[in-house]
Structures are given as C-alpha cells and as structure tokens.
Short mmCIF file of C-alpha atoms and ligand atoms in Angstrom, two decimals:
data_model
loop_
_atom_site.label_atom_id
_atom_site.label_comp_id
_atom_site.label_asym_id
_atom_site.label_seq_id
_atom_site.Cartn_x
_atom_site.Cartn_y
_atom_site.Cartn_z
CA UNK A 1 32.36 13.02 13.93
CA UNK A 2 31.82 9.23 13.25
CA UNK A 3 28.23 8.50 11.53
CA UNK A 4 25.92 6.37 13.40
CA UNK A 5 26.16 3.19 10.86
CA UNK A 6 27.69 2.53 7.93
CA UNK A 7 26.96 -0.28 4.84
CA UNK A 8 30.06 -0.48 3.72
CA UNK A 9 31.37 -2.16 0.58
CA UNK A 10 27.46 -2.87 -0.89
CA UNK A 11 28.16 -5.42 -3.86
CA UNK A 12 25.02 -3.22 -5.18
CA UNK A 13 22.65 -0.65 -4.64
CA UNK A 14 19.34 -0.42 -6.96
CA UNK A 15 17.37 2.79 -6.25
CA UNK A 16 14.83 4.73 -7.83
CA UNK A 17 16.99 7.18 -10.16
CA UNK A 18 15.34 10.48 -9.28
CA UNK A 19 13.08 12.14 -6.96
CA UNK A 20 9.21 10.79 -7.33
CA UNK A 21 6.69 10.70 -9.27
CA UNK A 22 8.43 8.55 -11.95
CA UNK A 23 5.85 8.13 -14.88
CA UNK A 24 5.87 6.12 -17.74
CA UNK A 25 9.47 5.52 -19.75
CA UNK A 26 10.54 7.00 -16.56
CA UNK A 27 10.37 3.95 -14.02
CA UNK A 28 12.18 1.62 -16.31
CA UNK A 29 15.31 2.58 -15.32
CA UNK A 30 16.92 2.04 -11.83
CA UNK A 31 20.33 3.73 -10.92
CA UNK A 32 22.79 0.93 -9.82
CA UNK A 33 25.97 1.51 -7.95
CA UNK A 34 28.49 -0.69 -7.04
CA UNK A 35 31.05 -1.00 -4.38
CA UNK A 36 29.93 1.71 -2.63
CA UNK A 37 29.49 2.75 1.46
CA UNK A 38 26.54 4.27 3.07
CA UNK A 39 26.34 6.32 6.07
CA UNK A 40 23.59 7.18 8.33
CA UNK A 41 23.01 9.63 10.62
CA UNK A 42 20.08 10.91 13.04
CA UNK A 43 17.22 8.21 11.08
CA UNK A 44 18.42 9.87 7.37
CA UNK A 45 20.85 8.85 4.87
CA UNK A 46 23.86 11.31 5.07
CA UNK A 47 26.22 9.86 2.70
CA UNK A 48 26.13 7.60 -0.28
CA UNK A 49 29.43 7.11 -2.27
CA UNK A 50 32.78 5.59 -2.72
CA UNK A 51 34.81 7.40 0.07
CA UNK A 52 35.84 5.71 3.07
CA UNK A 53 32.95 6.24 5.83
CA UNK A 54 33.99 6.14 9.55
CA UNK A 55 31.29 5.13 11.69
CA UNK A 56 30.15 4.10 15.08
CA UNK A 57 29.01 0.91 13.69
CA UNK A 58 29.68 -1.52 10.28
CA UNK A 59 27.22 -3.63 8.11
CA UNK A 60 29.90 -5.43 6.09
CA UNK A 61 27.86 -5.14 2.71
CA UNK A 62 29.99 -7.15 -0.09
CA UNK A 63 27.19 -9.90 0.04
CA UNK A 64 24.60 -7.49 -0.41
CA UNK A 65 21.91 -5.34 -2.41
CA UNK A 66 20.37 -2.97 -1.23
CA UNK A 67 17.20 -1.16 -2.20
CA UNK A 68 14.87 1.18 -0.64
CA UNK A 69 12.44 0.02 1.90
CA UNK A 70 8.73 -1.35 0.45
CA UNK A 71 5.84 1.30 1.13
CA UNK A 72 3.07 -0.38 1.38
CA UNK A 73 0.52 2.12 0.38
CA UNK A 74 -2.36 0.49 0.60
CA UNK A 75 -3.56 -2.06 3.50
CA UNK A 76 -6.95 -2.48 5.31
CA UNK A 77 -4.68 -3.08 8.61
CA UNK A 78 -6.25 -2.82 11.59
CA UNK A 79 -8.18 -5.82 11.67
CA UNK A 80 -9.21 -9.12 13.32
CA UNK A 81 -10.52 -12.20 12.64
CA UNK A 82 -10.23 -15.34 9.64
CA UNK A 83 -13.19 -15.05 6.22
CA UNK A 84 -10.92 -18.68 5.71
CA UNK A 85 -14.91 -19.86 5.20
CA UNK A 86 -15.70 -17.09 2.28
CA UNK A 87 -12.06 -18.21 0.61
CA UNK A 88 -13.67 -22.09 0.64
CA UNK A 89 -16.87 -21.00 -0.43
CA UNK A 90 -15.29 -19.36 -3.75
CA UNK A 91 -13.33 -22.45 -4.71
CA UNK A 92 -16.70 -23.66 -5.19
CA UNK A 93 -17.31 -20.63 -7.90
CA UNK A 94 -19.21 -17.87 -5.66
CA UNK A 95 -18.00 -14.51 -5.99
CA UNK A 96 -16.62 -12.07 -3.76
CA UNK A 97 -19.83 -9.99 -4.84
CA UNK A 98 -22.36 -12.75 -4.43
CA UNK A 99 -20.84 -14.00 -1.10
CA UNK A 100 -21.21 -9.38 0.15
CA UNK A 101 -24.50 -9.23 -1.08
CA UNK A 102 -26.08 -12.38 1.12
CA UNK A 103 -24.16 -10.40 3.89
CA UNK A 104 -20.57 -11.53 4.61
CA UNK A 105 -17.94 -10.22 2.99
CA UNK A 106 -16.83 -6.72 4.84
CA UNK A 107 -19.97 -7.32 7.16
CA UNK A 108 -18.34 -10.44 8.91
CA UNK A 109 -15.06 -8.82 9.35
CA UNK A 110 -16.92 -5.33 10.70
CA UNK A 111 -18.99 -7.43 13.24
CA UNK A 112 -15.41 -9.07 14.67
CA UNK A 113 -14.33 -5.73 14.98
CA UNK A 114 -17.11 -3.93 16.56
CA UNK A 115 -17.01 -6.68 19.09
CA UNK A 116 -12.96 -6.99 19.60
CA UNK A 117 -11.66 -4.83 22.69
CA UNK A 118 -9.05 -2.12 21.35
CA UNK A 119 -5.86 -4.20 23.08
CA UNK A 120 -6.63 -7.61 20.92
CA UNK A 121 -6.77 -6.16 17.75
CA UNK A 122 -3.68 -4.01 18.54
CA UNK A 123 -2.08 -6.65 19.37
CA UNK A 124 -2.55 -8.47 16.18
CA UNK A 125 -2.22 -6.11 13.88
CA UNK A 126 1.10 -5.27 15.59
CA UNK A 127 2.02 -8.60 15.01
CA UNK A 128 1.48 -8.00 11.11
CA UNK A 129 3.29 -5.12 11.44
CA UNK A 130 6.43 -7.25 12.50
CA UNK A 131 6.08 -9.91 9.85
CA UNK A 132 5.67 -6.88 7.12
CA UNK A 133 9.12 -5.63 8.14
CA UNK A 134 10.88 -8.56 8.35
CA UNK A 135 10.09 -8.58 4.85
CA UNK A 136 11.22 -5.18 4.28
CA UNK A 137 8.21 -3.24 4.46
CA UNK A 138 8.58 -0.09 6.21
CA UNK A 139 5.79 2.44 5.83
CA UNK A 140 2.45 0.82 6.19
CA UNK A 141 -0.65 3.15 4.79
CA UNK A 142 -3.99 1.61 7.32
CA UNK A 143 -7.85 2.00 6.70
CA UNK A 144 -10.65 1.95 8.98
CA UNK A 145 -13.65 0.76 7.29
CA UNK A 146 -14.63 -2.29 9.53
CA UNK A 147 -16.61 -0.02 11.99
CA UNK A 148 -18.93 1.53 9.83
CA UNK A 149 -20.39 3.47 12.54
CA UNK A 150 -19.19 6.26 14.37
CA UNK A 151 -17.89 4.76 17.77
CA UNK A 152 -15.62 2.16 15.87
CA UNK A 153 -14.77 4.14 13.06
CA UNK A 154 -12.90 6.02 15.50
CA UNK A 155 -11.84 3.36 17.34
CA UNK A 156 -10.18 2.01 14.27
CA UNK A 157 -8.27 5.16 13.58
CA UNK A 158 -7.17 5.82 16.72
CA UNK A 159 -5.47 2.27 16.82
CA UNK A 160 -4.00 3.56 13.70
CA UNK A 161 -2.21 6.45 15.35
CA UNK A 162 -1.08 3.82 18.26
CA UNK A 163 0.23 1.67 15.76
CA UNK A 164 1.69 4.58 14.36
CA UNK A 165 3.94 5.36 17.86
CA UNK A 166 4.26 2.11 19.17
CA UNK A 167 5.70 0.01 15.80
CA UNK A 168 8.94 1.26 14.35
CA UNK A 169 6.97 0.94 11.00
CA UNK A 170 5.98 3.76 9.42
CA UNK A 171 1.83 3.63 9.47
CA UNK A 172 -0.33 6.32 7.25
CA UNK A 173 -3.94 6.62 8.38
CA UNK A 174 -7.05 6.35 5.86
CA UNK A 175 -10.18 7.19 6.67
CA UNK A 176 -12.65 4.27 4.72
CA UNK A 177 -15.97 4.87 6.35
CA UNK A 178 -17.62 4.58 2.82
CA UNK A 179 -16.89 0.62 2.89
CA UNK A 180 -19.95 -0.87 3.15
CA UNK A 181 -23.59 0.09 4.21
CA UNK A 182 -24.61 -2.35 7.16
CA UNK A 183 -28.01 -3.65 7.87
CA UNK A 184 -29.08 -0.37 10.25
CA UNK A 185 -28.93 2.31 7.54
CA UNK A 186 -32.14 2.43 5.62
CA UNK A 187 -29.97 3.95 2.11
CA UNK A 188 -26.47 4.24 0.77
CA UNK A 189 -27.01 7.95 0.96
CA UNK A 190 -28.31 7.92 4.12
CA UNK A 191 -25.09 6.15 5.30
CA UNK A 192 -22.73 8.16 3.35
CA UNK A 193 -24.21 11.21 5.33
CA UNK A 194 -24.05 9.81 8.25
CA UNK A 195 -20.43 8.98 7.01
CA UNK A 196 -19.37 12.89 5.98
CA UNK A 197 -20.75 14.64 8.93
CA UNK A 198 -17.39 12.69 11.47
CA UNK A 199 -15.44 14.55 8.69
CA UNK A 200 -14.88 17.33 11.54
CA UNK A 201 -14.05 14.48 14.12
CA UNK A 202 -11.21 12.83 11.63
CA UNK A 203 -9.07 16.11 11.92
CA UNK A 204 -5.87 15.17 14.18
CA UNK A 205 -6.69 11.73 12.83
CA UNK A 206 -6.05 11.21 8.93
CA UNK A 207 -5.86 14.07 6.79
CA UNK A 208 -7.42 11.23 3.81
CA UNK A 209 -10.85 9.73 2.66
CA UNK A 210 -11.36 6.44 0.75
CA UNK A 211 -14.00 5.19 -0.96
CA UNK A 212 -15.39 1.46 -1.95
CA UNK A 213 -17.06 3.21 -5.47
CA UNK A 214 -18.28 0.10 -7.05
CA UNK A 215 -21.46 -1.30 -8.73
CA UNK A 216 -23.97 -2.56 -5.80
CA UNK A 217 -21.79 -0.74 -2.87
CA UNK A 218 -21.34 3.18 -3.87
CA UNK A 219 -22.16 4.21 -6.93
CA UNK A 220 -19.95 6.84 -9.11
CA UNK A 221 -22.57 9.84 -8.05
CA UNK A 222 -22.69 8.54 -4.68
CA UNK A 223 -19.00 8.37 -4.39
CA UNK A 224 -18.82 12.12 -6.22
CA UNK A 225 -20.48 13.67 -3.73
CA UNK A 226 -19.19 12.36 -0.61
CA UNK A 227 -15.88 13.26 -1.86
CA UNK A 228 -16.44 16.64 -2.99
CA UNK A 229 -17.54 17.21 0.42
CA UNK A 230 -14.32 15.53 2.10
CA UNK A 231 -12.33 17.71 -0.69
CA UNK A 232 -14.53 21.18 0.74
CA UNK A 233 -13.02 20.21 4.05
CA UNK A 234 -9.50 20.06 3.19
CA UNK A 235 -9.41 16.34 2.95
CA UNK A 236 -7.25 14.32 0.25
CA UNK A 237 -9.23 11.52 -1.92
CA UNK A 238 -8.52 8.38 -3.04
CA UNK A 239 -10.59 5.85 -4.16
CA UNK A 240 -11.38 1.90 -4.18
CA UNK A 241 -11.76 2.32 -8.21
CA UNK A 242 -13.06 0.06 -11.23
CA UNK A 243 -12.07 -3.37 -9.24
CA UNK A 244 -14.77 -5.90 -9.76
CA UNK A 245 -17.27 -4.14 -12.44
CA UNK A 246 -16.09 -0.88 -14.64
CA UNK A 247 -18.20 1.89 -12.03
CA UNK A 248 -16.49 5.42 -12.99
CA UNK A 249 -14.00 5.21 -10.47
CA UNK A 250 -10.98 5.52 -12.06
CA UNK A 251 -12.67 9.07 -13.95
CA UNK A 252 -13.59 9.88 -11.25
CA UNK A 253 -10.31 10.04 -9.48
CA UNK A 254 -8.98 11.80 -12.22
CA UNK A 255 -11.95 14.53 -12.38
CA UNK A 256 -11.63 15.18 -8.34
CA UNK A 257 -7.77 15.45 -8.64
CA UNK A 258 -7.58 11.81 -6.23
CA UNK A 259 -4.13 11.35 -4.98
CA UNK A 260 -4.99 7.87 -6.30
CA UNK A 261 -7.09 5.15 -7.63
CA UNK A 262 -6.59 2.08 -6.66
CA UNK A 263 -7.48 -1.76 -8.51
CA UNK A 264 -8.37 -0.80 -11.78
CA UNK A 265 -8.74 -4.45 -12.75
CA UNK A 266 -12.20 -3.33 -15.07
CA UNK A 267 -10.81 0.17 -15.71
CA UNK A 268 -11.56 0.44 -19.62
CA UNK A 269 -9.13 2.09 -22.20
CA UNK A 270 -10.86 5.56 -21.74
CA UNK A 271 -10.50 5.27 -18.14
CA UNK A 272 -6.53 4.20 -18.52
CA UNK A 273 -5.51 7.29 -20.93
CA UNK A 274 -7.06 9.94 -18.44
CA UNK A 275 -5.02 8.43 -15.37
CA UNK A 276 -2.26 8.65 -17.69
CA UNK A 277 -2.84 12.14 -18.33
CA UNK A 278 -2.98 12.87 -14.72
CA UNK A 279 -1.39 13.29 -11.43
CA UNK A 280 -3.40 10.94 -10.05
CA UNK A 281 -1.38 7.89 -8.83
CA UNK A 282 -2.81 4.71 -10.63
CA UNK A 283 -1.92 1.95 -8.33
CA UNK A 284 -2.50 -1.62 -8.75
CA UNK A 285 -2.95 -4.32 -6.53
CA UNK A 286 -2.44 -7.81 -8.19
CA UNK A 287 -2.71 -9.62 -5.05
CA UNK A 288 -6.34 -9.44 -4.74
CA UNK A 289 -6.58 -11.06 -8.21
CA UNK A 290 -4.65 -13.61 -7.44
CA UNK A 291 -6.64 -14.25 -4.25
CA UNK A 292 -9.94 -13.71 -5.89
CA UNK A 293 -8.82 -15.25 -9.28
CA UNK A 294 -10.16 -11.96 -11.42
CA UNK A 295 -8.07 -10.65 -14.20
CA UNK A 296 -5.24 -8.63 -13.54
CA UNK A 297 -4.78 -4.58 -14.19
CA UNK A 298 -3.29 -3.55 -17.03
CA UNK A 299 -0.31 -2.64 -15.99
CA UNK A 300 2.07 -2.87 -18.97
CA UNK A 301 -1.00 -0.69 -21.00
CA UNK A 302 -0.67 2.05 -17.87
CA UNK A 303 2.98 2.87 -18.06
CA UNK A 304 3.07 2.48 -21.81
CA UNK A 305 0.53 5.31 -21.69
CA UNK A 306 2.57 7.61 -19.37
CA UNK A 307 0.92 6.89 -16.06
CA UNK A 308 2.52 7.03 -12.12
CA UNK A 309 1.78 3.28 -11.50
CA UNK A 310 2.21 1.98 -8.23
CA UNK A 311 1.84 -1.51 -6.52
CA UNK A 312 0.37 -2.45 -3.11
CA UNK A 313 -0.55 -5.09 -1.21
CA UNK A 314 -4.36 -4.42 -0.41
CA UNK A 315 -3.59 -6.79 2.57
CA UNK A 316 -7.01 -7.70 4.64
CA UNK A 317 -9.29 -10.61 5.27
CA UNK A 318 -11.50 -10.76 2.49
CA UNK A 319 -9.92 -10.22 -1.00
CA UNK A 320 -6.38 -10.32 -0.31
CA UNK A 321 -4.90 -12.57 2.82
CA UNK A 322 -1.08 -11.33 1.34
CA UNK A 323 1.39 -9.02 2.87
CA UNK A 324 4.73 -10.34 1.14
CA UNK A 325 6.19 -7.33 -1.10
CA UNK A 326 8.29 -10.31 -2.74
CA UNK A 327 5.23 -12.24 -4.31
CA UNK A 328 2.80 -9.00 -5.04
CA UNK A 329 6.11 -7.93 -7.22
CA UNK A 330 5.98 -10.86 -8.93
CA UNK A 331 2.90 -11.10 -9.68
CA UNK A 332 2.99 -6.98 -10.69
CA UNK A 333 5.82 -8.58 -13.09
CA UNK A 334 4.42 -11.96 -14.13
CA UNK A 335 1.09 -11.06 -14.51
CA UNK A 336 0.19 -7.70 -15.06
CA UNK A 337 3.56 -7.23 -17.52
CA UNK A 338 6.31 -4.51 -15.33
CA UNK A 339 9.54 -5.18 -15.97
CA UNK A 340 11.69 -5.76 -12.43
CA UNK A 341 12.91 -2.14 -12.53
CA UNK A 342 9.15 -1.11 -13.02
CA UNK A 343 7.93 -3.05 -10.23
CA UNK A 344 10.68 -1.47 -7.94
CA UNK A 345 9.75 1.93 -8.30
CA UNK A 346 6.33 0.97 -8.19
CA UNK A 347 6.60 -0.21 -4.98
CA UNK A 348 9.40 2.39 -3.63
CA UNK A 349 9.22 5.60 -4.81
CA UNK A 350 5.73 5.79 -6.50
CA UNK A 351 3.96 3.99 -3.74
CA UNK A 352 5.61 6.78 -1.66
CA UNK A 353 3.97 9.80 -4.09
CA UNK A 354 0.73 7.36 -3.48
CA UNK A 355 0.84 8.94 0.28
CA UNK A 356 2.67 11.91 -0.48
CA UNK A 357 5.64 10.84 1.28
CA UNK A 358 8.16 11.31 -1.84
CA UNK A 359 10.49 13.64 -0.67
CA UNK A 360 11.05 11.43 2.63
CA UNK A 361 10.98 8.13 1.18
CA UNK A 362 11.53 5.17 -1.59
CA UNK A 363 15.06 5.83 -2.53
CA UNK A 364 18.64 5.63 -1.44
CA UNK A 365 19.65 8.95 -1.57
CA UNK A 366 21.10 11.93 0.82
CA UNK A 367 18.64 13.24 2.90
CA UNK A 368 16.08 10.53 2.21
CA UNK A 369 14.77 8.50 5.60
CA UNK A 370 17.50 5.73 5.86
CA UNK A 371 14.62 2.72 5.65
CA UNK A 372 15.97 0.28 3.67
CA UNK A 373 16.12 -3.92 2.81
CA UNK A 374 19.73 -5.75 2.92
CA UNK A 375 19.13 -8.33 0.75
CA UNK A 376 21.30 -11.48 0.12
CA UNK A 377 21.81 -11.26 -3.80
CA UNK A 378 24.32 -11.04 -6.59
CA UNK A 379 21.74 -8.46 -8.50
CA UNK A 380 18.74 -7.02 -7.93
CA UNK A 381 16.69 -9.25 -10.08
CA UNK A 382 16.69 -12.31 -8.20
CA UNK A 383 13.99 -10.46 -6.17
CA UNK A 384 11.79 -11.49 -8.75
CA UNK A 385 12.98 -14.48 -9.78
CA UNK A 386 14.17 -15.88 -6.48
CA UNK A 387 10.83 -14.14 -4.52
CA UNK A 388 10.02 -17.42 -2.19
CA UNK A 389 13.53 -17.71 -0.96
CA UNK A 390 12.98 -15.02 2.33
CA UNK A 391 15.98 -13.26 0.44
CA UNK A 392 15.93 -10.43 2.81
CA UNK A 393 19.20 -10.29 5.04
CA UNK A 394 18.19 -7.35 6.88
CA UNK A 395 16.01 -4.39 7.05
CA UNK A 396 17.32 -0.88 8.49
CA UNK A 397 14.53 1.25 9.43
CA UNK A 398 15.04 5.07 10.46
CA UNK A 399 18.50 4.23 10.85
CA UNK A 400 18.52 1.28 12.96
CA UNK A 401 18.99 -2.55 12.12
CA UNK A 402 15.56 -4.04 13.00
CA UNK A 403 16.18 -7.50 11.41
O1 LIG B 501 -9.75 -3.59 -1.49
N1 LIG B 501 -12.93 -3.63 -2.06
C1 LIG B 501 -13.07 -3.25 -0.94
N2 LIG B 501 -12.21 -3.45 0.05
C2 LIG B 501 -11.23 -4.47 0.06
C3 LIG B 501 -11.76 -5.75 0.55
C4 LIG B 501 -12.10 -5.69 1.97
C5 LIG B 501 -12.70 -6.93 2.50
O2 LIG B 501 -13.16 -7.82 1.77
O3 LIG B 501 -12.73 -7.04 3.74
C6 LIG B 501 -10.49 -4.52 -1.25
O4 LIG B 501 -10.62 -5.49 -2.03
FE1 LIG B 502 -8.59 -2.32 -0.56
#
C-alpha cells in the first residue's frame, strides 16, 4: 500500500534526538539526517529513512529542512481587543505593575471580553490561530483568565474546546481563573474561593490550573492553597512564577510537583537549582521581556544546572503582543544564552513535556504526530540567524500540507 505523502529527498532533517524530557547537556544535541524520505500515514509519521517511499503524494524535499512543528505551550489565546495605549504609556517609563494597579492591565482586556459575543472573539482568535501556523506552530496551549467570573470563565474555555475542533491546530486548554481580582471581590482570598469552587464545573473542560502568583496579585500562600485544592481534585498545576518581583513561585512549583513554571525572569539562584532538581518543566518566555523591556531568564544558568527548559510565546495583549516562534527563538538564543540546538528542543520536544504531550509530539520520529515545518534552508541554523526572512516553506500538520 502507497503512504499518504511522502518528503522525499529532505536536504536535512533536525529533530530532537530522543524521546522528551531532554534536560540539561541533554538538549544540546539535535540528530541530523540527510538525504533522507519521510512517509506519512493516517496523521502519524510511519517511516523515516533512506529507502525509496512510494506514496500517494510527493513533497520534493532537496531544498528543504525540516524540523518538528513549534508547540506553543503557553498563550493567553482567546482574546479580544488592542492595550496599544498601555504599550505607549510604558515608553514613557510606567510599568506593567503600576499601569495593573491604577486598574488596566488584565482588567481592560477582561472588560472587552466580558462584553464580546462568543462568535467575535472566535473569530479572531481563529484568525491567530492561522497566522501561528503559517509560521509553523502547531499545538497551541490557551488560558482563560479574562473572565474572572464564573459565566465568562466558562465562556472562555468553552471557545477553547471550539477552537480546539474547528482549527487544524492543535489547542490545549488552561484553566487561569486566578489572573486577577476585579473590582467586585472584596479580597484575593475571597476571589480565589470563589475561583476553586468551578473546579467541579472545569471537568470535560481542561484537566489544568494556572496561577498569576506574584507580589500585589496572588501571593505564594495564596497561590499554595488554591493549588493544593486544584491538585485534591485531580487537577495538574502550573504556575505564572517569579516574573516581575522574586514571589516563591518557582519553589513553589517545585514543592507542589507543577508540570511547570513559567517566566522566571526574578527567579533567584535557590529558586533555579530546585527546578533543576525537578520534574518540573522550567519554561521561559523571553518575549514578554522584550515587550516589557525587563531582564531576561536565565536561561544559559537553567540548563547548565540540569533543568527541562522550555520556550513559549506567552502571546496576549498586555505583556507580550508576539506569536512568531522565529523571533521568541532568537531572542531564547540572543538573549537569554541557548545555543540553536537548545532553543529547538526547547520549543519542540520540551514545550511538548510542558503539556504532557511528549510521546505524541516535538520530533520527527515513527509513530510521532506527523506536524511538522518545511523550511527553505541549507541548515538548520539559519532559523536563528535568518529569523525575519518568513523562512518557512511549508507546514504539514496531522499529515496534511496546510501551507
Ligand atoms: O504572562 N502575568 C500574567 N499574565 C500575562 C499577562 C496578561 C496580560 O497582561 O493581559 C503574562 O505576562
Ligand atoms: Fe502568561
């Protein structure tokens, strides 16, 4: 039987070089193959080697690297609206904190959502959807968190879930209820109970809860104890962790087993060593840096010390207007000190343990979902260098050419 497609004649493939999580010395290395074929069959890759592949239909690959498609595991997708006025007021040196705390910040973008009927912001977060995997982003992980109350909390996941069937992009549903406390909660823990008892309601709907656990939103006790009651119900954790001020996050991931904790840009040393240590996946996000102009994570420091280091986009209104895998790899490389093969893996297979999808996805490998970006290079590591050129030739995605 012919397969369905087949790359054939790939000038080179770059893949993560065995199955996730990669820590530490680990995700310096890529496996590289040349000249060879790859054949697909029924969404998953079903051949990767030198023989001769007959197939239903060719991708003539001798211009070509390919790599694994970009998880993106961490986005506040679905959303509407511009903060284009928050971005102007910070050239003129307030901060993302001062501009929260007098009220805007996650507040303006939860008031545009409350208010937005369920088919607009569908229908633009679809269309980020597209734009994402024309770059070669296929698996998208979503949060709510700009409904912060029950009705559009929901609302927000269930457009998850549609966005989920209707896109041919993967998308991974977060629960972020603890985002922000709006004006009609009298406390933080009032909220935050308010917050735990939909835990029931979320079943069906995201098996994951997030937390903003930062100094002036939730504090690290705050955050410990909404979690440990998501954890009593079965839920995963992750957590919003050390981004603008150092506020026990990243411990805390480590100390409630988190699947991961993400920023890190304040994390201090202690903080770094016990991700290290852990399963916990530490993920940065140097986009939002960039956007905000904070320091970067310590990346380099991370893998040096033996840590699963990921990279995401963080991709909403506020902090991080970026979607483009290309540029949040280079800045992962230029700024916060990966190597190219690092930065890969950080944003294939690791990003892929980040939403426990490792066995399924972020390398080019039999049996792996066949999701993956044609790009038009001589080597691998003009994605870095070259990553403003729209290098990406095509992207396959369960098996089919989408681009
Ligand atoms: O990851 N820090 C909290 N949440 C987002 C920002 C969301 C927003 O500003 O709308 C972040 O930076
Ligand atoms: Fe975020």
């Amino acid at each position: 039987m012919p397969s369905e497609l087949a790359i054939l004649n790939i000038r080179q493939v770059a893949s993560p070089p065995k199955a996730g999580p990669l820590r530490g010395k680990e995700m310096s290395f890529l496996e590289i193959k040349h000249d060879v074929n790859i054949a697909i069959d029924g969404g998953k890759i079903s051949y990767v080697g030198q023989e001769y592949v007959k197939a239903d239909q060719y991708i003539d690959g001798s211009q070509l690297v390919v790599i694994p498609g970009f998880v993106d595991c961490h986005t506040h997708i679905p959303f509407v609206g511009s903060r284009s006025d928050e971005f102007i007021m910070r050239l003129s040196r307030k901060s993302y904190m001062d501009i929260m705390k007098a009220g805007g910040g996650i507040r303006s973008t939860v008031k545009e959502v409350r208010k937005a009927s369920a088919t607009r912001i569908l229908a633009e977060s679809l269309g980020f959807l597209d734009s994402m995997l024309s770059l070669g982003v296929t698996t998208v992980e979503g949060k709510s968190g700009y409904g912060l109350d029950r009705e559009n909390e929901l609302k927000q996941l269930k457009l998850l879930r549609a966005l989920d069937s209707i896109h041919p992009v993967d998308v991974v549903p977060t629960f972020l209820g603890a985002h922000a406390v709006t004006e009609e909660y009298r406390s933080a823990e009032e909220f935050l109970d308010l917050m735990a008892e939909m835990f029931d309601d979320l079943v069906g709907l995201t098996d994951t809860i997030d937390i903003f656990c930062e100094n002036g939103v939730f504090d690290e006790d705050q955050s410990r104890q909404y979690l440990m009651k998501a954890k009593k119900k079965g839920f995963k954790v992750k957590l919003h962790a050390d981004e603008l001020s150092a506020s026990g996050g990243g411990k805390l991931a480590v100390e409630l087993g988190a699947i991961s904790a993400d920023h890190l840009i304040s994390a201090d040393d202690e903080t770094l060593t016990l991700l290290a240590e852990s399963e916990t996946v530490a993920t940065l996000l140097p986009g939002t840096s960039f956007f905000l102009n904070e320091p970067f994570a310590k990346g380099r420091k991370l893998i040096d010390l033996g840590a699963i280091v990921a990279i995401a986009s963080d991709f909403n209104p506020g902090s991080c207007n970026i979607f483009d895998p290309f540029f949040i790899i280079f800045l992962a490389v230029a700024r916060c000190g990966l190597s190219v093969e690092e930065a890969i893996n950080a944003y294939t297979v690791n990003s892929a343990k980040a939403l426990c999808l490792e066995n399924e996805k972020g390398r080019i490998e039999v049996g792996y979902d066949a999701d993956m970006v044609l790009i038009r290079a001589e080597d691998y590591r003009e994605i870095v260098y070259s990553f403003s050129r729209d290098l990406v030739e095509g992207v396959i995605k369960n098996g089919k050419r989408l681009r």
